[in-house]
Amino acid sequence: MRRLLLALPPAIALLVSPLPAFAQSWPVNPASDGAGQISQLFWFTLVLATIVFVLVEGLLIYSSLRFRRRSPLASVEPPQIHGNTRLEVMWAAVPALILVGLFGITVTRLGELSQIPSDPGVMHISVIGRQFSWEFGYGNSGVKTTNDLRIPVGQQVVFDVTSLDVIHAFWVPNLWGQIDANPGRINHITYTANQAGEFRGVCAMLCGAGHSGMLFRVTTLSQGDFQSWLQQQQAGGAPAPKPNAAASPPPSPVVPAPAASPGLQPSVAPAASPAPAPGGPAPANPPVPAPGGASPEEGAALIRQKGCGGCHTIPGIQGANGTVGPNLGGVASRPRIAGGAVPNNGPDDLKRWIMNPPALKPGTIMPNLGLTDDEATKIVAYLETLK
Ligand code: CUA
């Protein structure tokens, strides 16, 4: 008894622990209009199924108790019943009607949800899946992010989803259902986020050894914050002094503030953000020294020397426009790196990763470059400026 009592608190903790996660899950917290409709359908089906369950199980229990054998010595055989046409028709027809109804509602709603607007003013974000990360491209602004999707609240966004290798599936449960990312084909989904926040995105198709780590973060921002972020990325992804950049716009020649226009495409001029024009002005925001003392400039020189740009696009490094590996814009502010395989809680994590990638993520195509501790510290000092 005593042991049982001792086991009680951990058992309760175990039962209650998934609750915070559930409170954030999509049926409870749909964060887009589309997800709200899917959620309604979910609750409707759940309530209907619960009613049917209680009814059927209740009848079963009632009959078992009501018609049980009471006396151990039953001398008379009770009446034997074979078939009841009316009952049988009813229990075939009622479930069939319920299913047809649910089917009708689901198909209608799916039809409404999968309407893709053809209006050229609607904002497009390209989604490219690869083993094992996601790359997002923001209209024709030239801005790209990896495993870090940002979208404005209250503005419809069309996602153009494809893959570079095998089939993946793009899914942000709080915002919409999932859609396949097929190589050689572009699938479209659309949604309008209706609350600011951070949400979890996953790859929902078993796609290889790194599938479980193919996670990404979705941040929904107010339209003003989104535009400032986009401009900051266009200016080279250098850290902004304040999240609200409206008061002090970065001194960049890229674009004027497009806050008045809702669409991304008409409002943002094409700009080759990673590589400044030859002979053009110096980078607008010179990297600030890291707290550790290593200089980002030395890191940038090492990044050029080691040829990181052959595989990665790296803001602020001229000629670093590779597409084999993820774009490193904003790498320092990603919660996870290495396609989700490695947590990123500070410079040490980034350093551990670049010093020996295959040890941290078996199967990765990122090679071990044999960096010394000092070289890795300097490179990380530069990468940490890419917020
Ligand atoms: Cu990509 Cu699973």
Short mmCIF file of C-alpha atoms and ligand atoms in Angstrom, two decimals:
data_model
loop_
_atom_site.label_atom_id
_atom_site.label_comp_id
_atom_site.label_asym_id
_atom_site.label_seq_id
_atom_site.Cartn_x
_atom_site.Cartn_y
_atom_site.Cartn_z
CA MET A 1 0.00 0.00 0.00
CA ARG A 2 2.80 2.33 1.05
CA ARG A 3 4.68 1.56 -2.16
CA LEU A 4 1.54 2.24 -4.14
CA LEU A 5 1.19 5.66 -2.51
CA LEU A 6 4.81 6.48 -3.28
CA ALA A 7 4.28 5.59 -6.92
CA LEU A 8 1.26 7.87 -7.19
CA PRO A 9 2.96 11.29 -7.72
CA PRO A 10 5.23 10.09 -10.56
CA ALA A 11 2.30 8.33 -12.19
CA ILE A 12 0.22 11.52 -12.08
CA ALA A 13 3.15 13.56 -13.41
CA LEU A 14 3.49 11.10 -16.30
CA LEU A 15 -0.20 11.39 -17.13
CA VAL A 16 -0.25 15.18 -16.94
CA SER A 17 3.07 15.87 -18.73
CA PRO A 18 1.69 15.77 -22.30
CA LEU A 19 -0.94 18.38 -21.43
CA PRO A 20 1.13 21.53 -22.17
CA ALA A 21 2.08 20.05 -25.55
CA PHE A 22 -1.54 19.21 -26.22
CA ALA A 23 -2.63 22.74 -25.34
CA GLN A 24 -0.48 23.96 -28.24
CA SER A 25 -1.57 21.29 -30.68
CA TRP A 26 -3.71 22.20 -33.66
CA PRO A 27 -7.17 21.03 -32.59
CA VAL A 28 -6.97 23.30 -29.54
CA ASN A 29 -5.00 26.13 -31.08
CA PRO A 30 -5.59 26.47 -34.83
CA ALA A 31 -3.55 29.49 -35.94
CA SER A 32 -4.93 30.01 -39.44
CA ASP A 33 -8.38 30.22 -40.97
CA GLY A 34 -7.85 26.93 -42.82
CA ALA A 35 -6.63 25.14 -39.70
CA GLY A 36 -9.71 26.49 -37.90
CA GLN A 37 -11.96 24.80 -40.45
CA ILE A 38 -10.03 21.54 -40.25
CA SER A 39 -10.22 21.74 -36.48
CA GLN A 40 -14.02 22.23 -36.57
CA LEU A 41 -14.33 19.12 -38.71
CA PHE A 42 -12.15 17.22 -36.24
CA TRP A 43 -14.28 18.19 -33.23
CA PHE A 44 -17.54 17.51 -35.09
CA THR A 45 -16.34 14.00 -36.03
CA LEU A 46 -15.05 13.37 -32.52
CA VAL A 47 -18.33 14.36 -30.85
CA LEU A 48 -20.35 12.28 -33.32
CA ALA A 49 -18.07 9.27 -32.77
CA THR A 50 -18.35 9.70 -29.00
CA ILE A 51 -22.16 9.70 -29.15
CA VAL A 52 -22.15 6.53 -31.26
CA PHE A 53 -19.60 4.90 -28.95
CA VAL A 54 -21.57 5.65 -25.78
CA LEU A 55 -24.82 4.51 -27.39
CA VAL A 56 -23.44 1.19 -28.67
CA GLU A 57 -21.42 0.34 -25.56
CA GLY A 58 -24.32 1.40 -23.32
CA LEU A 59 -26.71 -0.95 -25.14
CA LEU A 60 -24.15 -3.73 -24.95
CA ILE A 61 -23.65 -3.36 -21.20
CA TYR A 62 -27.37 -2.95 -20.58
CA SER A 63 -28.20 -6.14 -22.51
CA SER A 64 -25.46 -8.15 -20.82
CA LEU A 65 -26.77 -7.19 -17.38
CA ARG A 66 -30.48 -7.26 -18.13
CA PHE A 67 -30.49 -10.64 -19.86
CA ARG A 68 -27.82 -12.46 -17.88
CA ARG A 69 -28.49 -15.94 -16.54
CA ARG A 70 -29.73 -15.42 -13.01
CA SER A 71 -30.30 -18.95 -11.79
CA PRO A 72 -27.63 -21.63 -12.03
CA LEU A 73 -30.31 -24.22 -12.79
CA ALA A 74 -32.21 -22.95 -15.80
CA SER A 75 -34.73 -25.67 -16.58
CA VAL A 76 -36.49 -23.83 -19.40
CA GLU A 77 -34.71 -22.68 -22.52
CA PRO A 78 -35.45 -18.96 -23.22
CA PRO A 79 -36.99 -18.03 -26.61
CA GLN A 80 -34.43 -18.24 -29.43
CA ILE A 81 -34.55 -15.32 -31.86
CA HIS A 82 -33.23 -15.56 -35.42
CA GLY A 83 -33.11 -12.31 -37.35
CA ASN A 84 -35.08 -9.09 -37.13
CA THR A 85 -35.37 -7.43 -40.50
CA ARG A 86 -36.35 -4.01 -39.22
CA LEU A 87 -33.46 -3.85 -36.72
CA GLU A 88 -30.92 -5.09 -39.24
CA VAL A 89 -31.95 -2.57 -41.87
CA MET A 90 -31.74 0.17 -39.28
CA TRP A 91 -28.26 -0.64 -38.02
CA ALA A 92 -26.97 -0.86 -41.56
CA ALA A 93 -28.71 2.31 -42.75
CA VAL A 94 -27.95 4.65 -39.86
CA PRO A 95 -24.12 4.20 -39.92
CA ALA A 96 -24.17 4.41 -43.72
CA LEU A 97 -26.05 7.71 -43.56
CA ILE A 98 -23.63 9.11 -40.96
CA LEU A 99 -20.64 8.11 -43.10
CA VAL A 100 -22.12 9.59 -46.28
CA GLY A 101 -22.83 12.82 -44.38
CA LEU A 102 -19.29 13.03 -43.02
CA PHE A 103 -17.89 12.27 -46.47
CA GLY A 104 -19.96 15.06 -47.98
CA ILE A 105 -18.90 17.63 -45.39
CA THR A 106 -15.22 16.62 -45.67
CA VAL A 107 -15.13 16.75 -49.46
CA THR A 108 -16.87 20.13 -49.55
CA ARG A 109 -14.52 21.60 -47.00
CA LEU A 110 -11.43 20.15 -48.69
CA GLY A 111 -12.59 21.73 -51.94
CA GLU A 112 -12.92 25.13 -50.28
CA LEU A 113 -9.56 24.81 -48.57
CA SER A 114 -7.58 23.82 -51.65
CA GLN A 115 -8.55 26.87 -53.72
CA ILE A 116 -5.29 28.48 -54.84
CA PRO A 117 -5.69 32.17 -55.71
CA SER A 118 -4.41 33.13 -59.15
CA ASP A 119 -4.17 36.83 -58.26
CA PRO A 120 -0.60 37.92 -59.14
CA GLY A 121 -0.50 40.23 -56.10
CA VAL A 122 -0.64 37.32 -53.64
CA MET A 123 2.58 36.60 -51.76
CA HIS A 124 4.41 33.40 -52.75
CA ILE A 125 6.95 31.48 -50.67
CA SER A 126 8.87 28.65 -52.27
CA VAL A 127 9.43 25.55 -50.15
CA ILE A 128 12.20 23.16 -51.17
CA GLY A 129 12.65 19.91 -49.28
CA ARG A 130 15.91 17.98 -49.38
CA GLN A 131 17.56 15.30 -47.29
CA PHE A 132 17.30 16.63 -44.57
CA SER A 133 16.34 20.27 -44.42
CA TRP A 134 13.85 22.80 -45.75
CA GLU A 135 14.69 25.94 -47.70
CA PHE A 136 12.25 28.83 -47.95
CA GLY A 137 12.42 31.55 -50.64
CA TYR A 138 10.46 34.75 -50.20
CA GLY A 139 8.88 35.82 -53.49
CA ASN A 140 11.43 37.54 -55.71
CA SER A 141 13.08 39.35 -52.81
CA GLY A 142 16.14 37.08 -53.05
CA VAL A 143 15.82 36.24 -49.34
CA LYS A 144 16.21 32.58 -48.40
CA THR A 145 16.09 30.85 -45.05
CA THR A 146 16.68 27.28 -43.93
CA ASN A 147 14.46 25.50 -41.39
CA ASP A 148 13.18 28.90 -40.33
CA LEU A 149 9.96 30.04 -41.95
CA ARG A 150 8.57 33.51 -41.27
CA ILE A 151 5.16 34.62 -42.46
CA PRO A 152 3.03 37.69 -41.88
CA VAL A 153 -0.22 37.50 -39.93
CA GLY A 154 -3.44 38.34 -41.75
CA GLN A 155 -1.95 38.03 -45.22
CA GLN A 156 -2.64 35.16 -47.56
CA VAL A 157 0.48 33.22 -48.52
CA VAL A 158 0.77 30.63 -51.29
CA PHE A 159 3.43 27.98 -50.72
CA ASP A 160 5.00 26.45 -53.83
CA VAL A 161 6.29 23.13 -52.55
CA THR A 162 8.85 20.89 -54.25
CA SER A 163 11.81 18.62 -53.49
CA LEU A 164 15.36 18.22 -54.73
CA ASP A 165 15.68 14.49 -54.05
CA VAL A 166 13.05 12.14 -52.61
CA ILE A 167 9.42 12.72 -51.59
CA HIS A 168 9.00 14.78 -48.42
CA ALA A 169 5.83 16.24 -46.92
CA PHE A 170 5.50 19.80 -45.71
CA TRP A 171 3.34 20.12 -42.60
CA VAL A 172 2.65 22.82 -40.04
CA PRO A 173 -0.19 21.30 -38.01
CA ASN A 174 -1.35 24.60 -36.46
CA LEU A 175 -1.59 26.25 -39.88
CA TRP A 176 -2.84 23.65 -42.34
CA GLY A 177 -2.88 20.00 -43.38
CA GLN A 178 0.17 18.51 -45.02
CA ILE A 179 1.19 18.47 -48.67
CA ASP A 180 3.75 16.31 -50.46
CA ALA A 181 7.01 17.77 -51.73
CA ASN A 182 7.67 15.83 -54.93
CA PRO A 183 10.85 16.14 -56.99
CA GLY A 184 10.15 17.64 -60.42
CA ARG A 185 6.73 18.94 -59.48
CA ILE A 186 5.39 21.98 -57.65
CA ASN A 187 2.41 21.53 -55.33
CA HIS A 188 0.56 24.50 -53.93
CA ILE A 189 -1.15 25.20 -50.65
CA THR A 190 -2.29 28.46 -49.19
CA TYR A 191 -3.13 29.82 -45.80
CA THR A 192 -3.63 32.99 -43.84
CA ALA A 193 -2.16 32.92 -40.35
CA ASN A 194 -4.42 34.66 -37.83
CA GLN A 195 -2.21 34.93 -34.75
CA ALA A 196 1.39 35.84 -34.02
CA GLY A 197 3.47 33.08 -32.48
CA GLU A 198 5.91 30.25 -33.02
CA PHE A 199 4.83 26.92 -34.40
CA ARG A 200 6.42 23.60 -35.17
CA GLY A 201 6.74 22.29 -38.71
CA VAL A 202 7.70 18.75 -39.65
CA CYS A 203 8.43 16.51 -42.60
CA ALA A 204 5.56 14.05 -42.62
CA MET A 205 6.93 11.52 -45.11
CA LEU A 206 9.52 8.88 -44.21
CA CYS A 207 12.39 10.08 -46.38
CA GLY A 208 15.58 8.48 -45.07
CA ALA A 209 17.82 8.24 -42.03
CA GLY A 210 17.45 11.91 -41.09
CA HIS A 211 13.66 12.08 -41.47
CA SER A 212 12.91 12.56 -37.78
CA GLY A 213 15.25 15.54 -37.64
CA MET A 214 13.70 17.30 -40.62
CA LEU A 215 11.99 19.86 -38.41
CA PHE A 216 11.52 23.58 -38.88
CA ARG A 217 10.26 26.54 -36.96
CA VAL A 218 7.46 28.80 -38.19
CA THR A 219 7.27 32.32 -36.81
CA THR A 220 4.19 34.36 -37.63
CA LEU A 221 4.88 38.09 -37.42
CA SER A 222 2.83 41.25 -37.72
CA GLN A 223 3.07 42.67 -41.25
CA GLY A 224 5.33 45.51 -40.11
CA ASP A 225 7.71 43.15 -38.29
CA PHE A 226 7.73 40.86 -41.30
CA GLN A 227 8.67 43.64 -43.70
CA SER A 228 11.45 44.89 -41.39
CA TRP A 229 12.79 41.38 -41.05
CA LEU A 230 12.73 40.92 -44.84
CA GLN A 231 14.61 44.16 -45.41
CA GLN A 232 17.13 43.27 -42.76
CA GLN A 233 17.73 39.93 -44.51
CA GLN A 234 18.12 41.71 -47.84
CA ALA A 235 20.70 43.97 -46.26
CA GLY A 236 22.82 40.90 -45.57
CA GLY A 237 21.26 39.34 -42.52
CA ALA A 238 23.31 41.49 -40.19
CA PRO A 239 21.93 41.81 -36.69
CA ALA A 240 19.43 44.61 -36.18
CA PRO A 241 19.83 46.71 -33.06
CA LYS A 242 16.13 46.47 -32.22
CA PRO A 243 13.33 44.17 -33.36
CA ASN A 244 11.38 47.29 -34.34
CA ALA A 245 13.54 48.57 -37.14
CA ALA A 246 11.03 51.17 -38.31
CA ALA A 247 12.70 53.86 -36.20
CA SER A 248 16.19 53.19 -37.53
CA PRO A 249 16.12 51.56 -40.98
CA PRO A 250 19.40 49.92 -41.99
CA PRO A 251 21.43 52.26 -44.23
CA SER A 252 21.09 49.99 -47.22
CA PRO A 253 20.44 50.86 -50.86
CA VAL A 254 18.08 47.93 -51.31
CA VAL A 255 14.45 49.06 -51.10
CA PRO A 256 12.35 51.76 -49.55
CA ALA A 257 9.95 50.74 -46.80
CA PRO A 258 7.10 48.91 -48.55
CA ALA A 259 4.81 48.86 -45.53
CA ALA A 260 1.88 50.33 -47.43
CA SER A 261 1.60 47.51 -49.93
CA PRO A 262 0.22 44.15 -48.83
CA GLY A 263 1.77 41.98 -51.58
CA LEU A 264 5.35 40.86 -51.41
CA GLN A 265 6.02 40.73 -55.13
CA PRO A 266 5.00 44.21 -56.15
CA SER A 267 6.44 45.76 -53.01
CA VAL A 268 9.97 44.35 -53.03
CA ALA A 269 12.36 44.88 -55.89
CA PRO A 270 14.54 41.95 -56.94
CA ALA A 271 17.85 42.21 -55.17
CA ALA A 272 20.85 39.93 -55.20
CA SER A 273 21.17 40.05 -51.45
CA PRO A 274 24.09 37.70 -50.68
CA ALA A 275 26.62 39.25 -53.05
CA PRO A 276 27.07 43.02 -53.10
CA ALA A 277 27.72 44.45 -56.53
CA PRO A 278 31.43 44.59 -57.37
CA GLY A 279 32.75 48.05 -56.67
CA GLY A 280 29.55 48.83 -54.80
CA PRO A 281 29.34 50.20 -51.31
CA ALA A 282 30.87 48.27 -48.43
CA PRO A 283 28.53 45.99 -46.41
CA ALA A 284 26.04 48.21 -44.64
CA ASN A 285 26.42 46.70 -41.22
CA PRO A 286 30.01 45.66 -40.39
CA PRO A 287 30.04 42.59 -38.14
CA VAL A 288 30.57 43.37 -34.49
CA PRO A 289 33.19 41.39 -32.53
CA ALA A 290 31.82 38.37 -30.66
CA PRO A 291 31.90 38.45 -26.88
CA GLY A 292 34.49 35.66 -26.89
CA GLY A 293 37.05 38.00 -28.51
CA ALA A 294 37.40 36.11 -31.80
CA SER A 295 37.06 38.47 -34.73
CA PRO A 296 34.30 37.89 -37.29
CA GLU A 297 36.56 39.41 -40.00
CA GLU A 298 39.14 36.68 -39.53
CA GLY A 299 36.31 34.17 -39.62
CA ALA A 300 35.08 35.61 -42.91
CA ALA A 301 38.58 35.28 -44.39
CA LEU A 302 38.74 31.64 -43.25
CA ILE A 303 35.31 30.94 -44.74
CA ARG A 304 36.60 32.20 -48.11
CA GLN A 305 39.83 30.26 -47.77
CA LYS A 306 38.16 26.96 -46.82
CA GLY A 307 35.67 27.25 -49.69
CA CYS A 308 32.51 26.97 -47.58
CA GLY A 309 30.74 29.02 -50.26
CA GLY A 310 31.08 26.16 -52.76
CA CYS A 311 28.22 24.42 -50.93
CA HIS A 312 26.55 27.20 -48.93
CA THR A 313 25.12 30.58 -49.68
CA ILE A 314 26.52 32.82 -46.95
CA PRO A 315 25.37 36.42 -46.57
CA GLY A 316 28.26 38.88 -46.62
CA ILE A 317 30.75 36.47 -48.22
CA GLN A 318 31.34 37.35 -51.85
CA GLY A 319 30.99 34.38 -54.17
CA ALA A 320 29.48 32.18 -51.47
CA ASN A 321 26.40 31.10 -53.39
CA GLY A 322 26.46 27.29 -53.29
CA THR A 323 23.17 25.42 -53.18
CA VAL A 324 24.32 21.93 -52.17
CA GLY A 325 24.00 22.70 -48.47
CA PRO A 326 21.57 24.97 -46.65
CA ASN A 327 21.69 28.75 -46.98
CA LEU A 328 23.36 30.09 -43.82
CA GLY A 329 21.45 33.37 -43.59
CA GLY A 330 20.13 33.60 -40.04
CA VAL A 331 21.96 30.46 -38.92
CA ALA A 332 22.77 31.92 -35.50
CA SER A 333 19.13 32.35 -34.56
CA ARG A 334 18.03 28.86 -35.56
CA PRO A 335 16.99 26.70 -32.62
CA ARG A 336 18.52 23.65 -34.34
CA ILE A 337 21.20 23.22 -36.98
CA ALA A 338 22.31 20.36 -39.22
CA GLY A 339 18.80 19.90 -40.62
CA GLY A 340 17.45 19.66 -37.08
CA ALA A 341 19.93 17.02 -35.89
CA VAL A 342 21.91 19.29 -33.57
CA PRO A 343 20.53 21.77 -31.02
CA ASN A 344 21.87 25.30 -31.39
CA ASN A 345 22.04 26.94 -27.99
CA GLY A 346 25.10 29.04 -28.65
CA PRO A 347 28.46 29.29 -30.41
CA ASP A 348 29.75 26.09 -28.83
CA ASP A 349 27.10 23.98 -30.53
CA LEU A 350 27.87 25.51 -33.92
CA LYS A 351 31.58 24.95 -33.33
CA ARG A 352 31.14 21.32 -32.30
CA TRP A 353 29.16 20.78 -35.49
CA ILE A 354 31.58 22.34 -38.00
CA MET A 355 34.59 20.64 -36.41
CA ASN A 356 33.23 17.16 -37.07
CA PRO A 357 29.86 16.97 -38.84
CA PRO A 358 29.76 13.21 -39.51
CA ALA A 359 30.24 12.51 -35.80
CA LEU A 360 27.15 14.54 -34.91
CA LYS A 361 24.99 13.54 -37.82
CA PRO A 362 25.83 10.18 -39.38
CA GLY A 363 25.15 10.17 -43.10
CA THR A 364 25.54 13.94 -43.59
CA ILE A 365 27.26 15.04 -46.78
CA MET A 366 28.97 17.90 -44.93
CA PRO A 367 32.61 16.81 -44.71
CA ASN A 368 35.01 17.06 -41.80
CA LEU A 369 37.35 19.84 -42.98
CA GLY A 370 39.83 19.17 -40.20
CA LEU A 371 39.44 22.68 -38.74
CA THR A 372 41.61 23.53 -35.76
CA ASP A 373 39.95 24.77 -32.59
CA ASP A 374 41.14 28.30 -33.32
CA GLU A 375 39.88 28.26 -36.91
CA ALA A 376 36.50 26.93 -35.82
CA THR A 377 36.20 29.62 -33.13
CA LYS A 378 36.84 32.35 -35.72
CA ILE A 379 34.44 30.90 -38.29
CA VAL A 380 31.76 30.61 -35.63
CA ALA A 381 32.42 34.22 -34.63
CA TYR A 382 31.40 35.20 -38.14
CA LEU A 383 28.45 32.82 -38.35
CA GLU A 384 27.14 34.19 -35.05
CA THR A 385 26.69 37.56 -36.76
CA LEU A 386 24.14 35.96 -39.12
CA LYS A 387 21.03 36.36 -37.01
CU1 CUA B 1 11.83 14.60 -45.41
CU2 CUA B 1 10.86 13.03 -43.96
#
